CSV table of C-alpha atoms in Angstrom, one decimal:
chain,number,residue,atom,x,y,z
A,25,LYS,CA,0.0,-0.1,0.0
A,26,GLN,CA,1.3,3.3,-1.0
A,27,GLU,CA,2.1,5.9,1.7
A,28,VAL,CA,3.1,9.5,1.3
A,29,THR,CA,4.7,11.5,4.0
A,30,GLN,CA,5.6,15.1,4.0
A,31,ILE,CA,8.2,17.0,6.0
A,32,PRO,CA,7.9,19.5,7.7
A,33,ALA,CA,4.0,19.7,8.6
A,34,ALA,CA,4.2,23.4,9.0
A,35,LEU,CA,6.8,26.3,8.2
A,36,SER,CA,7.0,29.8,8.8
A,37,VAL,CA,9.6,31.9,6.8
A,38,PRO,CA,10.1,35.7,6.3
A,39,GLU,CA,9.3,37.0,2.8
A,40,GLY,CA,12.3,36.7,0.4
A,41,GLU,CA,13.7,33.4,1.8
A,42,ASN,CA,14.3,30.1,-0.4
A,43,LEU,CA,12.8,27.1,1.0
A,44,VAL,CA,12.4,23.3,0.4
A,45,LEU,CA,9.4,21.1,1.0
A,46,ASN,CA,10.0,17.3,1.2
A,47,CYS,CA,7.9,14.5,-0.1
A,48,SER,CA,8.4,10.7,0.4
A,49,PHE,CA,6.7,7.6,-0.8
A,50,THR,CA,7.0,4.1,-0.2
A,51,ASP,CA,6.1,2.5,-3.5
A,52,SER,CA,8.2,3.5,-6.6
A,53,ALA,CA,5.7,1.9,-9.0
A,54,ILE,CA,4.3,5.4,-10.0
A,55,TYR,CA,3.2,7.1,-13.2
A,56,ASN,CA,3.9,10.4,-12.0
A,57,LEU,CA,4.2,12.8,-9.0
A,58,GLN,CA,2.4,16.1,-8.6
A,59,TRP,CA,2.9,19.0,-6.3
A,60,PHE,CA,-0.5,20.9,-5.4
A,61,ARG,CA,-1.2,24.1,-3.6
A,62,GLN,CA,-4.5,24.1,-1.4
A,63,ASP,CA,-6.2,27.5,-0.5
A,64,PRO,CA,-9.1,27.8,1.7
A,65,GLY,CA,-12.4,27.6,-0.1
A,66,LYS,CA,-10.7,26.4,-3.2
A,67,GLY,CA,-10.0,23.1,-5.1
A,68,LEU,CA,-6.6,21.9,-5.4
A,69,THR,CA,-4.3,23.7,-7.8
A,70,SER,CA,-1.7,21.7,-9.6
A,71,LEU,CA,1.7,23.3,-9.5
A,72,LEU,CA,4.1,20.8,-11.2
A,73,LEU,CA,3.7,17.4,-12.7
A,74,ILE,CA,6.9,15.0,-12.9
A,75,GLN,CA,6.4,12.0,-15.0
A,76,SER,CA,8.1,8.9,-13.5
A,77,SER,CA,10.7,9.1,-16.4
A,78,GLN,CA,11.7,12.6,-15.5
A,79,ARG,CA,14.0,14.0,-12.7
A,80,GLU,CA,12.8,17.7,-12.3
A,81,GLN,CA,10.3,20.2,-13.5
A,82,THR,CA,10.4,23.9,-13.3
A,83,SER,CA,7.8,26.6,-13.4
A,84,GLY,CA,8.8,30.1,-12.4
A,85,ARG,CA,10.0,30.4,-8.8
A,86,LEU,CA,9.1,26.7,-8.4
A,87,ASN,CA,11.4,23.6,-9.1
A,88,ALA,CA,10.5,20.1,-8.2
A,89,SER,CA,12.6,17.2,-8.3
A,90,LEU,CA,11.9,13.4,-8.3
A,91,ASP,CA,14.2,10.6,-7.2
A,92,LYS,CA,12.0,7.5,-7.8
A,93,SER,CA,14.4,5.0,-6.7
A,94,SER,CA,14.7,6.5,-3.2
A,95,GLY,CA,11.0,7.6,-3.1
A,96,ARG,CA,11.6,11.2,-2.7
A,97,SER,CA,10.7,14.4,-4.2
A,98,THR,CA,11.5,18.0,-3.1
A,99,LEU,CA,9.7,21.3,-4.0
A,100,TYR,CA,11.9,24.3,-4.1
A,101,ILE,CA,10.2,27.7,-3.8
A,102,ALA,CA,12.7,30.6,-4.4
A,103,ALA,CA,12.3,34.3,-3.1
A,104,SER,CA,9.1,33.3,-1.3
A,105,GLN,CA,6.3,35.9,-1.1
A,106,PRO,CA,3.2,36.3,1.3
A,107,GLY,CA,1.1,35.1,-1.6
A,108,ASP,CA,2.7,31.7,-1.5
A,109,SER,CA,1.1,31.1,1.9
A,110,ALA,CA,-0.9,27.8,1.6
A,111,THR,CA,-0.9,24.3,2.1
A,112,TYR,CA,1.4,22.3,-0.4
A,113,LEU,CA,0.3,18.7,-1.1
A,114,CYS,CA,2.4,16.0,-2.7
A,115,ALA,CA,0.5,13.3,-4.5
A,116,VAL,CA,1.8,10.3,-6.4
A,117,TYR,CA,-0.4,8.5,-9.1
A,118,GLY,CA,0.0,4.8,-9.3
A,119,GLN,CA,-3.3,2.8,-8.9
A,120,ASN,CA,-4.8,5.7,-7.5
A,121,PHE,CA,-3.9,9.1,-6.6
A,122,VAL,CA,-2.4,9.0,-2.8
A,123,PHE,CA,-1.8,12.4,-1.3
A,124,GLY,CA,0.6,13.3,1.5
A,125,PRO,CA,-0.8,15.3,4.4
A,126,GLY,CA,0.6,18.4,3.4
A,127,THR,CA,3.0,21.2,4.5
A,128,ARG,CA,1.3,24.4,5.7
A,129,LEU,CA,3.3,27.4,4.7
A,130,SER,CA,3.2,30.9,6.1
A,131,VAL,CA,5.3,33.5,4.5
A,132,LEU,CA,5.6,36.7,6.7
A,133,PRO,CA,5.7,40.1,5.1
B,29,ASN,CA,-16.4,1.1,3.5
B,30,ALA,CA,-16.6,1.9,-0.2
B,31,GLY,CA,-14.5,4.8,-1.5
B,32,VAL,CA,-15.3,7.4,-4.1
B,33,MET,CA,-17.1,5.7,-7.0
B,34,GLN,CA,-17.1,6.9,-10.5
B,35,ASN,CA,-18.9,5.3,-13.4
B,36,PRO,CA,-18.3,4.7,-16.3
B,37,ARG,CA,-14.6,3.9,-16.0
B,38,HIS,CA,-14.3,4.3,-19.8
B,39,LEU,CA,-16.5,6.3,-22.0
B,40,VAL,CA,-16.4,6.6,-25.8
B,41,ARG,CA,-18.4,9.1,-27.5
B,42,ARG,CA,-18.6,10.7,-31.0
B,43,ARG,CA,-18.4,14.4,-31.7
B,44,GLY,CA,-21.4,16.2,-30.8
B,45,GLN,CA,-22.9,13.6,-28.5
B,46,GLU,CA,-23.4,14.2,-24.8
B,47,ALA,CA,-21.2,12.7,-22.0
B,48,ARG,CA,-22.5,12.2,-18.5
B,49,LEU,CA,-20.1,11.2,-15.9
B,50,ARG,CA,-21.1,10.2,-12.5
B,51,CYS,CA,-19.5,10.4,-9.0
B,52,SER,CA,-20.8,8.8,-5.8
B,53,PRO,CA,-18.8,10.3,-3.0
B,54,MET,CA,-17.7,8.3,0.2
B,55,LYS,CA,-20.4,7.7,2.7
B,56,GLY,CA,-20.9,10.7,4.8
B,57,HIS,CA,-19.1,13.1,2.5
B,58,SER,CA,-21.0,16.1,1.4
B,59,HIS,CA,-18.4,17.9,-0.8
B,60,VAL,CA,-17.5,16.9,-4.2
B,61,TYR,CA,-14.8,18.3,-6.4
B,62,TRP,CA,-14.3,17.5,-10.1
B,63,TYR,CA,-11.0,17.5,-11.9
B,64,ARG,CA,-9.6,16.9,-15.4
B,65,GLN,CA,-6.5,15.6,-16.5
B,66,LEU,CA,-5.6,16.2,-20.0
B,67,PRO,CA,-3.0,13.9,-21.6
B,68,GLU,CA,0.6,14.8,-20.4
B,69,GLU,CA,-0.9,17.5,-18.2
B,70,GLY,CA,-1.4,17.8,-14.6
B,71,LEU,CA,-4.6,17.5,-12.7
B,72,LYS,CA,-6.7,20.9,-13.1
B,73,PHE,CA,-9.6,21.8,-10.8
B,74,MET,CA,-12.9,22.3,-12.5
B,75,VAL,CA,-15.6,22.7,-10.0
B,76,TYR,CA,-16.4,22.2,-6.3
B,77,LEU,CA,-20.0,21.3,-5.1
B,78,GLN,CA,-21.9,20.6,-1.9
B,79,LYS,CA,-25.3,19.2,-1.9
B,80,GLU,CA,-27.5,21.0,-4.3
B,81,ASN,CA,-24.9,24.0,-4.3
B,82,ILE,CA,-22.0,25.0,-6.7
B,83,ILE,CA,-19.7,26.6,-4.3
B,84,ASP,CA,-16.7,27.2,-6.9
B,85,GLU,CA,-16.8,26.8,-10.7
B,86,SER,CA,-13.8,28.8,-11.6
B,87,GLY,CA,-12.2,25.9,-13.4
B,88,MET,CA,-15.2,25.0,-15.7
B,89,PRO,CA,-15.1,25.9,-19.3
B,90,LYS,CA,-17.7,28.5,-19.9
B,91,GLU,CA,-19.6,26.6,-22.6
B,92,ARG,CA,-21.0,22.9,-22.8
B,93,PHE,CA,-19.9,22.0,-19.3
B,94,SER,CA,-22.1,21.7,-16.3
B,95,ALA,CA,-22.1,19.9,-13.0
B,96,GLU,CA,-24.6,19.3,-10.4
B,97,PHE,CA,-24.9,17.5,-7.1
B,98,PRO,CA,-28.4,16.8,-6.2
B,99,LYS,CA,-29.8,16.2,-2.7
B,100,GLU,CA,-30.3,12.5,-3.7
B,101,GLY,CA,-28.1,10.5,-6.0
B,102,PRO,CA,-24.6,11.0,-7.3
B,103,SER,CA,-22.9,14.1,-8.7
B,104,ILE,CA,-23.0,14.5,-12.5
B,105,LEU,CA,-20.6,16.2,-14.7
B,106,ARG,CA,-22.4,16.8,-18.1
B,107,ILE,CA,-20.7,17.7,-21.3
B,108,GLN,CA,-22.8,18.7,-24.1
B,109,GLN,CA,-21.8,18.3,-27.8
B,110,VAL,CA,-18.4,16.8,-27.0
B,111,VAL,CA,-15.3,17.6,-29.2
B,112,ARG,CA,-12.0,15.8,-29.4
B,113,GLY,CA,-10.2,18.0,-27.2
B,114,ASP,CA,-12.6,16.9,-24.4
B,115,SER,CA,-10.9,13.5,-24.4
B,116,ALA,CA,-9.4,13.2,-20.8
B,117,ALA,CA,-9.5,11.7,-17.6
B,118,TYR,CA,-12.1,13.1,-15.4
B,119,PHE,CA,-11.5,12.7,-11.6
B,120,CYS,CA,-13.9,13.2,-8.9
B,121,ALA,CA,-12.9,13.6,-5.1
B,122,SER,CA,-14.9,14.0,-1.9
B,123,SER,CA,-14.4,15.2,1.4
B,124,HIS,CA,-16.2,15.3,4.6
B,125,SER,CA,-16.2,18.9,5.1
B,126,GLY,CA,-15.3,21.7,2.8
B,127,THR,CA,-11.8,23.3,1.9
B,128,GLY,CA,-12.6,26.1,4.4
B,129,THR,CA,-10.8,23.6,6.7
B,130,VAL,CA,-7.6,23.7,4.6
B,131,GLN,CA,-6.3,20.3,5.9
B,132,GLU,CA,-9.3,18.5,4.9
B,133,THR,CA,-8.4,15.4,3.0
B,134,GLN,CA,-10.0,14.8,-0.4
B,135,TYR,CA,-10.6,11.2,-1.5
B,136,PHE,CA,-10.1,10.5,-5.2
B,137,GLY,CA,-12.1,8.1,-7.4
B,138,PRO,CA,-10.5,6.0,-10.1
B,139,GLY,CA,-11.5,8.4,-12.8
B,140,THR,CA,-13.5,8.3,-15.9
B,141,ARG,CA,-11.6,8.1,-19.2
B,142,LEU,CA,-13.4,10.0,-22.0
B,143,LEU,CA,-12.5,9.2,-25.5
B,144,VAL,CA,-14.1,11.4,-28.2
B,145,LEU,CA,-14.0,10.0,-31.7
């Protein structure tokens, strides 16, 4: 059974800092891994999708890496802004979508 | 304890026909979300519904797409006059309470794969 964990559970940083969110999964038989953002009152927003054959993806200030063999992914956020405050979810897609519990990020102005 | 159920799992339609996708949330869940995954793309939010109410439809195409979650029965995503670009996997998720509680977990169904010929 696939299990996904995320560290840290919560993070508070001053504006402008670079930060790293971590995701681990137990079963490497996945099609892809996605990072999502969740804001109150909204559905999930997909940030980055990494196919199982890829090692990283970049979008703007976001960079996600995937090491399938070790069951790890990281989301790097450069020059954080208060608008980045949200919960960040990692999800792997194998038989089904399995989500991690999320990292709650607060970026202080 | 059945999870989120979606049917059909696969649906083939010709251009111009209607597609109806059904989602039965987990028992006790009154919040439903629909997502679309186009080939080689990430999951994209479409609509968020509670029983008999649309809460957020900011991700829904303006035409041909509609969603409902009646008091009784499953949630329905309806696509009228389908075109080839509608071919995708459509996922439904449900949660016990809404996304006002940021940590609320969404449980996903297996998806319906729509193919438009």
